[in-house]
mmCIF file of C-alpha atoms in Angstrom:
data_model
loop_
_atom_site.group_PDB
_atom_site.id
_atom_site.type_symbol
_atom_site.label_atom_id
_atom_site.label_comp_id
_atom_site.label_asym_id
_atom_site.label_seq_id
_atom_site.Cartn_x
_atom_site.Cartn_y
_atom_site.Cartn_z
ATOM 1 C CA MET L 154 0.000 0.000 0.000
ATOM 2 C CA GLY L 155 1.292 3.401 -0.912
ATOM 3 C CA SER L 156 -0.559 5.158 1.899
ATOM 4 C CA VAL L 157 -1.305 3.805 5.360
ATOM 5 C CA GLY L 158 -4.986 2.906 5.513
ATOM 6 C CA LYS L 159 -5.480 3.066 1.745
ATOM 7 C CA LEU L 160 -7.773 0.314 0.550
ATOM 8 C CA SER L 161 -6.685 -2.005 -2.230
ATOM 9 C CA ASP L 162 -8.782 -2.701 -5.316
ATOM 10 C CA GLU L 163 -9.601 -6.115 -3.849
ATOM 11 C CA GLN L 164 -10.761 -4.569 -0.577
ATOM 12 C CA LEU L 165 -12.904 -2.009 -2.385
ATOM 13 C CA LYS L 166 -14.493 -4.744 -4.473
ATOM 14 C CA SER L 167 -15.245 -6.784 -1.350
ATOM 15 C CA PHE L 168 -16.757 -3.753 0.405
ATOM 16 C CA SER L 169 -18.905 -2.931 -2.609
ATOM 17 C CA SER L 170 -20.179 -6.509 -2.798
ATOM 18 C CA ASN L 171 -20.629 -7.329 0.903
ATOM 19 C CA GLY L 172 -21.263 -3.936 2.495
ATOM 20 C CA PHE L 173 -18.548 -4.416 5.108
ATOM 21 C CA LEU L 174 -14.796 -4.835 5.269
ATOM 22 C CA VAL L 175 -12.623 -6.339 8.022
ATOM 23 C CA ILE L 176 -9.135 -4.826 8.347
ATOM 24 C CA GLU L 177 -6.945 -6.669 10.836
ATOM 25 C CA SER L 178 -4.302 -4.841 12.927
ATOM 26 C CA PHE L 179 -5.593 -1.403 11.917
ATOM 27 C CA TYR L 180 -4.283 -0.131 15.237
ATOM 28 C CA SER L 181 -1.471 -1.748 17.225
ATOM 29 C CA PRO L 182 -1.797 -3.356 20.669
ATOM 30 C CA GLY L 183 -0.059 -0.306 22.162
ATOM 31 C CA GLU L 184 -2.520 2.083 20.533
ATOM 32 C CA VAL L 185 -5.448 -0.018 21.761
ATOM 33 C CA VAL L 186 -4.030 0.083 25.296
ATOM 34 C CA GLU L 187 -3.716 3.875 25.057
ATOM 35 C CA MET L 188 -7.379 4.271 24.151
ATOM 36 C CA ARG L 189 -8.573 1.888 26.836
ATOM 37 C CA GLY L 190 -6.364 3.567 29.418
ATOM 38 C CA ARG L 191 -7.718 6.979 28.533
ATOM 39 C CA MET L 192 -11.287 5.735 28.932
ATOM 40 C CA GLU L 193 -10.400 4.368 32.375
ATOM 41 C CA GLU L 194 -9.287 7.889 33.317
ATOM 42 C CA LEU L 195 -12.495 9.438 31.988
ATOM 43 C CA LEU L 196 -14.577 6.965 33.967
ATOM 44 C CA GLN L 197 -12.632 7.662 37.158
ATOM 45 C CA ASP L 198 -13.446 11.361 36.806
ATOM 46 C CA PHE L 199 -17.118 10.761 35.963
ATOM 47 C CA ASP L 200 -19.531 11.625 38.779
ATOM 48 C CA VAL L 201 -22.397 9.118 38.750
ATOM 49 C CA ALA L 202 -24.665 11.659 40.444
ATOM 50 C CA SER L 203 -24.377 13.930 37.397
ATOM 51 C CA SER L 204 -26.311 11.572 35.127
ATOM 52 C CA ALA L 205 -28.579 8.557 35.258
ATOM 53 C CA SER L 206 -29.250 8.534 31.510
ATOM 54 C CA ILE L 207 -29.886 5.075 30.067
ATOM 55 C CA PHE L 208 -29.202 4.051 26.481
ATOM 56 C CA SER L 209 -31.249 1.352 24.801
ATOM 57 C CA THR L 210 -31.865 0.452 21.166
ATOM 58 C CA LYS L 211 -34.964 -1.516 22.195
ATOM 59 C CA ASN L 212 -36.720 1.227 24.195
ATOM 60 C CA GLN L 213 -36.599 4.644 22.525
ATOM 61 C CA LYS L 214 -38.812 6.103 25.276
ATOM 62 C CA LEU L 215 -35.681 6.256 27.434
ATOM 63 C CA THR L 216 -34.229 8.966 25.162
ATOM 64 C CA ASP L 217 -33.865 12.222 27.121
ATOM 65 C CA ASP L 218 -32.468 15.747 26.872
ATOM 66 C CA TYR L 219 -29.076 14.533 28.101
ATOM 67 C CA PHE L 220 -28.939 12.308 25.018
ATOM 68 C CA PHE L 221 -30.055 15.063 22.638
ATOM 69 C CA GLU L 222 -27.455 17.471 24.029
ATOM 70 C CA SER L 223 -24.564 14.999 23.704
ATOM 71 C CA ALA L 224 -23.703 15.775 20.066
ATOM 72 C CA GLU L 225 -20.877 18.120 21.028
ATOM 73 C CA LYS L 226 -20.032 16.718 24.474
ATOM 74 C CA VAL L 227 -18.530 13.704 26.200
ATOM 75 C CA SER L 228 -21.563 12.116 27.855
ATOM 76 C CA PHE L 229 -22.011 8.883 29.807
ATOM 77 C CA PHE L 230 -24.914 6.472 29.293
ATOM 78 C CA PHE L 231 -25.797 3.513 31.507
ATOM 79 C CA GLU L 232 -26.991 0.023 30.676
ATOM 80 C CA GLU L 233 -30.711 -0.665 31.157
ATOM 81 C CA LYS L 234 -29.923 -3.326 33.762
ATOM 82 C CA ALA L 235 -27.419 -1.182 35.671
ATOM 83 C CA PHE L 236 -29.831 0.015 38.385
ATOM 84 C CA ASP L 237 -31.804 -1.627 41.187
ATOM 85 C CA ASP L 238 -35.481 -0.815 41.712
ATOM 86 C CA ASP L 239 -34.458 1.910 44.163
ATOM 87 C CA GLY L 240 -32.239 3.587 41.559
ATOM 88 C CA SER L 241 -28.906 2.401 42.976
ATOM 89 C CA LEU L 242 -26.195 0.898 40.785
ATOM 90 C CA ARG L 243 -26.012 -2.876 41.065
ATOM 91 C CA GLN L 244 -22.230 -2.815 40.559
ATOM 92 C CA PRO L 245 -19.375 -0.290 40.128
ATOM 93 C CA LYS L 246 -19.847 2.444 37.525
ATOM 94 C CA GLU L 247 -17.011 0.980 35.422
ATOM 95 C CA LEU L 248 -19.182 -2.124 34.903
ATOM 96 C CA SER L 249 -22.460 -0.230 34.487
ATOM 97 C CA ILE L 250 -21.803 2.175 31.605
ATOM 98 C CA ASN L 251 -23.216 1.268 28.190
ATOM 99 C CA LYS L 252 -21.305 3.861 26.189
ATOM 100 C CA VAL L 253 -19.585 7.235 26.203
ATOM 101 C CA GLY L 254 -20.288 9.659 23.356
ATOM 102 C CA HIS L 255 -20.867 11.418 21.112
ATOM 103 C CA ALA L 256 -17.976 13.895 20.611
ATOM 104 C CA LEU L 257 -14.978 12.007 21.981
ATOM 105 C CA HIS L 258 -13.325 12.520 18.593
ATOM 106 C CA GLU L 259 -13.482 16.294 19.025
ATOM 107 C CA ILE L 260 -13.058 16.955 22.717
ATOM 108 C CA ASP L 261 -10.636 14.337 24.022
ATOM 109 C CA PRO L 262 -7.087 14.588 22.598
ATOM 110 C CA VAL L 263 -6.385 10.851 22.733
ATOM 111 C CA PHE L 264 -9.554 9.846 20.921
ATOM 112 C CA ARG L 265 -9.185 12.741 18.509
ATOM 113 C CA LYS L 266 -5.724 11.472 17.580
ATOM 114 C CA PHE L 267 -7.030 8.042 16.626
ATOM 115 C CA SER L 268 -10.419 9.111 15.226
ATOM 116 C CA CYS L 269 -8.971 11.745 12.921
ATOM 117 C CA SER L 270 -5.737 10.002 11.981
ATOM 118 C CA GLU L 271 -4.254 9.795 8.516
ATOM 119 C CA LYS L 272 -5.166 6.102 8.540
ATOM 120 C CA VAL L 273 -8.839 6.972 8.930
ATOM 121 C CA SER L 274 -8.610 9.702 6.288
ATOM 122 C CA SER L 275 -7.018 7.252 3.845
ATOM 123 C CA VAL L 276 -9.941 4.872 4.226
ATOM 124 C CA PHE L 277 -12.358 7.606 3.187
ATOM 125 C CA ARG L 278 -10.159 8.841 0.362
ATOM 126 C CA SER L 279 -10.274 5.279 -0.946
ATOM 127 C CA LEU L 280 -14.077 5.310 -0.694
ATOM 128 C CA GLY L 281 -14.267 8.543 -2.688
ATOM 129 C CA TYR L 282 -15.329 10.965 0.053
ATOM 130 C CA LYS L 283 -14.655 14.611 -0.835
ATOM 131 C CA ARG L 284 -15.175 16.335 2.521
ATOM 132 C CA PRO L 285 -15.743 13.692 5.202
ATOM 133 C CA VAL L 286 -16.718 14.671 8.741
ATOM 134 C CA VAL L 287 -16.951 12.495 11.838
ATOM 135 C CA VAL L 288 -20.452 13.241 13.126
ATOM 136 C CA GLN L 289 -20.512 10.786 16.013
ATOM 137 C CA SER L 290 -18.063 8.821 18.152
ATOM 138 C CA MET L 291 -18.895 6.261 20.805
ATOM 139 C CA TYR L 292 -16.852 4.151 23.186
ATOM 140 C CA ILE L 293 -19.008 1.040 23.649
ATOM 141 C CA PHE L 294 -18.407 -1.269 26.618
ATOM 142 C CA LYS L 295 -20.735 -4.269 26.100
ATOM 143 C CA GLN L 296 -20.446 -4.994 29.789
ATOM 144 C CA PRO L 297 -20.134 -8.573 31.090
ATOM 145 C CA GLY L 298 -23.478 -10.016 32.073
ATOM 146 C CA ILE L 299 -25.541 -6.905 31.280
ATOM 147 C CA GLY L 300 -24.206 -5.621 27.949
ATOM 148 C CA GLY L 301 -27.378 -4.743 26.060
ATOM 149 C CA GLU L 302 -28.574 -6.084 22.725
ATOM 150 C CA VAL L 303 -28.294 -3.816 19.681
ATOM 151 C CA VAL L 304 -31.199 -4.675 17.405
ATOM 152 C CA PRO L 305 -30.826 -5.027 13.609
ATOM 153 C CA HIS L 306 -30.408 -1.602 12.071
ATOM 154 C CA GLN L 307 -28.795 0.547 9.368
ATOM 155 C CA ASP L 308 -26.593 3.506 10.272
ATOM 156 C CA ASN L 309 -28.160 5.695 7.574
ATOM 157 C CA SER L 310 -31.423 5.462 9.528
ATOM 158 C CA PHE L 311 -29.969 7.587 12.323
ATOM 159 C CA LEU L 312 -27.445 9.811 10.545
ATOM 160 C CA TYR L 313 -29.119 10.633 7.263
ATOM 161 C CA THR L 314 -27.796 12.869 4.513
ATOM 162 C CA ASP L 315 -29.360 13.559 1.118
ATOM 163 C CA PRO L 316 -28.118 11.591 -0.714
ATOM 164 C CA PRO L 317 -27.152 9.000 1.951
ATOM 165 C CA SER L 318 -23.422 8.938 2.792
ATOM 166 C CA CYS L 319 -22.908 7.461 6.273
ATOM 167 C CA THR L 320 -20.133 4.916 6.767
ATOM 168 C CA GLY L 321 -19.415 3.352 10.136
ATOM 169 C CA LEU L 322 -15.998 2.453 11.525
ATOM 170 C CA TRP L 323 -16.044 -0.112 14.327
ATOM 171 C CA LEU L 324 -12.705 -0.658 16.051
ATOM 172 C CA ALA L 325 -12.368 -3.620 18.395
ATOM 173 C CA LEU L 326 -10.586 -2.617 21.607
ATOM 174 C CA GLN L 327 -10.969 -6.131 22.995
ATOM 175 C CA ASP L 328 -11.385 -9.442 21.218
ATOM 176 C CA ALA L 329 -14.987 -9.728 19.994
ATOM 177 C CA THR L 330 -16.513 -13.205 19.917
ATOM 178 C CA ILE L 331 -19.913 -14.821 19.571
ATOM 179 C CA VAL L 332 -19.830 -15.382 23.331
ATOM 180 C CA ASN L 333 -19.286 -11.742 24.375
ATOM 181 C CA GLY L 334 -21.405 -9.971 21.766
ATOM 182 C CA CYS L 335 -19.553 -9.525 18.464
ATOM 183 C CA LEU L 336 -21.147 -7.831 15.471
ATOM 184 C CA TRP L 337 -23.421 -9.811 13.153
ATOM 185 C CA VAL L 338 -24.105 -8.643 9.574
ATOM 186 C CA ILE L 339 -26.225 -9.675 6.610
ATOM 187 C CA PRO L 340 -23.695 -9.634 3.747
ATOM 188 C CA GLY L 341 -24.968 -7.747 0.716
ATOM 189 C CA SER L 342 -28.001 -6.305 2.529
ATOM 190 C CA HIS L 343 -26.815 -2.766 1.758
ATOM 191 C CA THR L 344 -27.847 -3.253 -1.867
ATOM 192 C CA ASN L 345 -31.531 -3.240 -0.834
ATOM 193 C CA GLY L 346 -31.385 0.402 0.230
ATOM 194 C CA LEU L 347 -32.588 2.202 3.347
ATOM 195 C CA VAL L 348 -35.695 0.653 4.933
ATOM 196 C CA ARG L 349 -36.592 3.285 7.537
ATOM 197 C CA ARG L 350 -35.432 6.466 9.251
ATOM 198 C CA PHE L 351 -35.151 7.548 12.866
ATOM 199 C CA ILE L 352 -36.909 10.922 13.039
ATOM 200 C CA ARG L 353 -36.722 13.710 15.613
ATOM 201 C CA ASP L 354 -39.722 16.038 15.721
ATOM 202 C CA GLY L 355 -42.071 17.750 18.134
ATOM 203 C CA ASN L 356 -43.069 14.377 19.572
ATOM 204 C CA GLY L 357 -39.501 13.348 20.390
ATOM 205 C CA VAL L 358 -37.869 10.561 18.381
ATOM 206 C CA HIS L 359 -39.443 7.689 16.478
ATOM 207 C CA PHE L 360 -39.025 5.544 13.380
ATOM 208 C CA ASP L 361 -41.035 6.432 10.281
ATOM 209 C CA ASN L 362 -41.678 2.761 9.505
ATOM 210 C CA PRO L 363 -41.900 -0.445 11.545
ATOM 211 C CA SER L 364 -38.866 -2.707 11.708
ATOM 212 C CA PRO L 365 -38.751 -5.427 9.063
ATOM 213 C CA SER L 366 -38.421 -8.995 10.262
ATOM 214 C CA TYR L 367 -35.082 -10.630 9.534
ATOM 215 C CA ASP L 368 -34.106 -14.254 9.167
ATOM 216 C CA GLN L 369 -31.401 -14.771 11.777
ATOM 217 C CA GLU L 370 -29.861 -17.483 9.612
ATOM 218 C CA GLU L 371 -28.834 -14.774 7.138
ATOM 219 C CA PHE L 372 -26.585 -13.053 9.699
ATOM 220 C CA LEU L 373 -22.843 -13.696 9.716
ATOM 221 C CA PRO L 374 -20.850 -13.261 12.958
ATOM 222 C CA LEU L 375 -17.716 -11.114 12.754
ATOM 223 C CA GLU L 376 -15.366 -12.476 15.396
ATOM 224 C CA VAL L 377 -12.280 -10.245 15.443
ATOM 225 C CA GLU L 378 -9.218 -9.557 17.557
ATOM 226 C CA ALA L 379 -8.479 -6.280 19.331
ATOM 227 C CA GLY L 380 -7.084 -3.684 16.916
ATOM 228 C CA THR L 381 -9.261 -4.871 14.017
ATOM 229 C CA LEU L 382 -11.339 -2.297 12.143
ATOM 230 C CA ILE L 383 -14.691 -3.136 10.554
ATOM 231 C CA VAL L 384 -15.880 -0.706 7.874
ATOM 232 C CA ILE L 385 -19.687 -0.703 7.615
ATOM 233 C CA HIS L 386 -21.776 0.619 4.718
ATOM 234 C CA GLY L 387 -24.557 2.911 5.939
ATOM 235 C CA ASP L 388 -27.279 0.632 4.545
ATOM 236 C CA LEU L 389 -25.834 -2.658 5.851
ATOM 237 C CA ILE L 390 -28.112 -4.527 8.273
ATOM 238 C CA HIS L 391 -26.113 -5.338 11.412
ATOM 239 C CA GLN L 392 -26.713 -6.156 15.059
ATOM 240 C CA SER L 393 -25.152 -7.538 18.237
ATOM 241 C CA PHE L 394 -26.638 -9.674 20.967
ATOM 242 C CA GLU L 395 -26.687 -9.194 24.718
ATOM 243 C CA ASN L 396 -23.411 -10.044 26.432
ATOM 244 C CA ARG L 397 -24.175 -12.691 29.016
ATOM 245 C CA SER L 398 -20.552 -13.774 29.343
ATOM 246 C CA PRO L 399 -18.093 -12.728 32.089
ATOM 247 C CA THR L 400 -15.936 -10.913 29.507
ATOM 248 C CA SER L 401 -16.489 -7.350 28.282
ATOM 249 C CA ARG L 402 -16.250 -6.336 24.627
ATOM 250 C CA HIS L 403 -14.965 -2.766 24.315
ATOM 251 C CA ALA L 404 -15.070 -1.006 20.945
ATOM 252 C CA LEU L 405 -14.730 2.476 19.456
ATOM 253 C CA SER L 406 -17.411 3.343 16.924
ATOM 254 C CA LEU L 407 -17.187 6.297 14.520
ATOM 255 C CA HIS L 408 -19.731 7.466 11.969
ATOM 256 C CA VAL L 409 -18.651 9.582 9.032
ATOM 257 C CA VAL L 410 -20.661 11.397 6.360
ATOM 258 C CA ASP L 411 -19.622 13.407 3.312
ATOM 259 C CA SER L 412 -20.388 17.121 3.674
ATOM 260 C CA ASP L 413 -19.638 17.835 0.005
ATOM 261 C CA GLY L 414 -22.849 17.585 -2.017
ATOM 262 C CA HIS L 415 -24.692 15.814 0.808
ATOM 263 C CA LYS L 416 -27.206 17.689 2.978
ATOM 264 C CA TRP L 417 -27.536 16.835 6.667
ATOM 265 C CA ALA L 418 -31.188 16.071 7.460
ATOM 266 C CA GLU L 419 -32.858 18.612 9.731
ATOM 267 C CA ASP L 420 -34.905 15.855 11.385
ATOM 268 C CA ASN L 421 -31.934 13.687 12.391
ATOM 269 C CA TRP L 422 -31.782 13.119 16.143
ATOM 270 C CA LEU L 423 -28.262 14.527 16.205
ATOM 271 C CA GLN L 424 -28.151 18.258 15.600
ATOM 272 C CA ARG L 425 -25.072 20.410 16.164
ATOM 273 C CA LYS L 426 -24.719 24.111 16.931
ATOM 274 C CA THR L 427 -21.380 24.293 15.092
ATOM 275 C CA ALA L 428 -20.349 22.510 11.917
ATOM 276 C CA PRO L 429 -17.812 19.697 12.425
ATOM 277 C CA GLU L 430 -14.326 20.004 10.988
ATOM 278 C CA PRO L 431 -13.676 17.837 7.914
ATOM 279 C CA LEU L 432 -10.991 15.144 8.040
ATOM 280 C CA TYR L 433 -9.722 16.642 4.781
ATOM 281 C CA ILE L 434 -10.962 18.593 1.756
ATOM 282 C CA SER L 435 -10.203 17.143 -1.659
#
């Protein structure tokens, strides 16, 4: 490869056909340790009393103002099963958080370094993006025993541009297996287009269409080692199951759209007060 992170013709063909691409050793063990260590520091400084916001892909009624205001902040979201009936955490906060987002890539210097690296830019140059911007970053914990299910979905549903341009980057920060909640995808499902959108309006947030039913036999598990990057087409159907194992499954998830010739939807849940900086301008 002439440029670090540049995709080969074979990789581009595979991505176009399957809707996803697995790139092993995208970041080194040392770089993975740096990201995980930084998140440990952020969690140590997090005051549980400052937020009891819960994140769930199965219950959108839990969405609150804290979630809506997280687009340009570093915010902490708990697992649904983190609290007792009296509102107390069942276990330490480090084992109760679902995710941290959605502007780690902007605000925190460590995550900015890895989210906006030349490696990441090279991936999007290969995909033909003219002015890519990271619109959302999430550190996902998939906690042992309580790590919540992520139902089948498409990223373009949540982060829509006209025309659609969202691509997800999912970086494993721990080994991801069937046992601890790895990603599952339906290869080629991106060719069927976007099936529904997640809308924000005066009534809060909701989908404009019901969820289709999917044959679970069509899903392929993506078991990967720490440091592996999975590139996900915005229309690819993907999911992950609840983590009932004793092992966590940390990952960094980034979502990127093209801001050149693509209009950000005014009814997306995520709305910013300031425009994000592009990774590059071609």
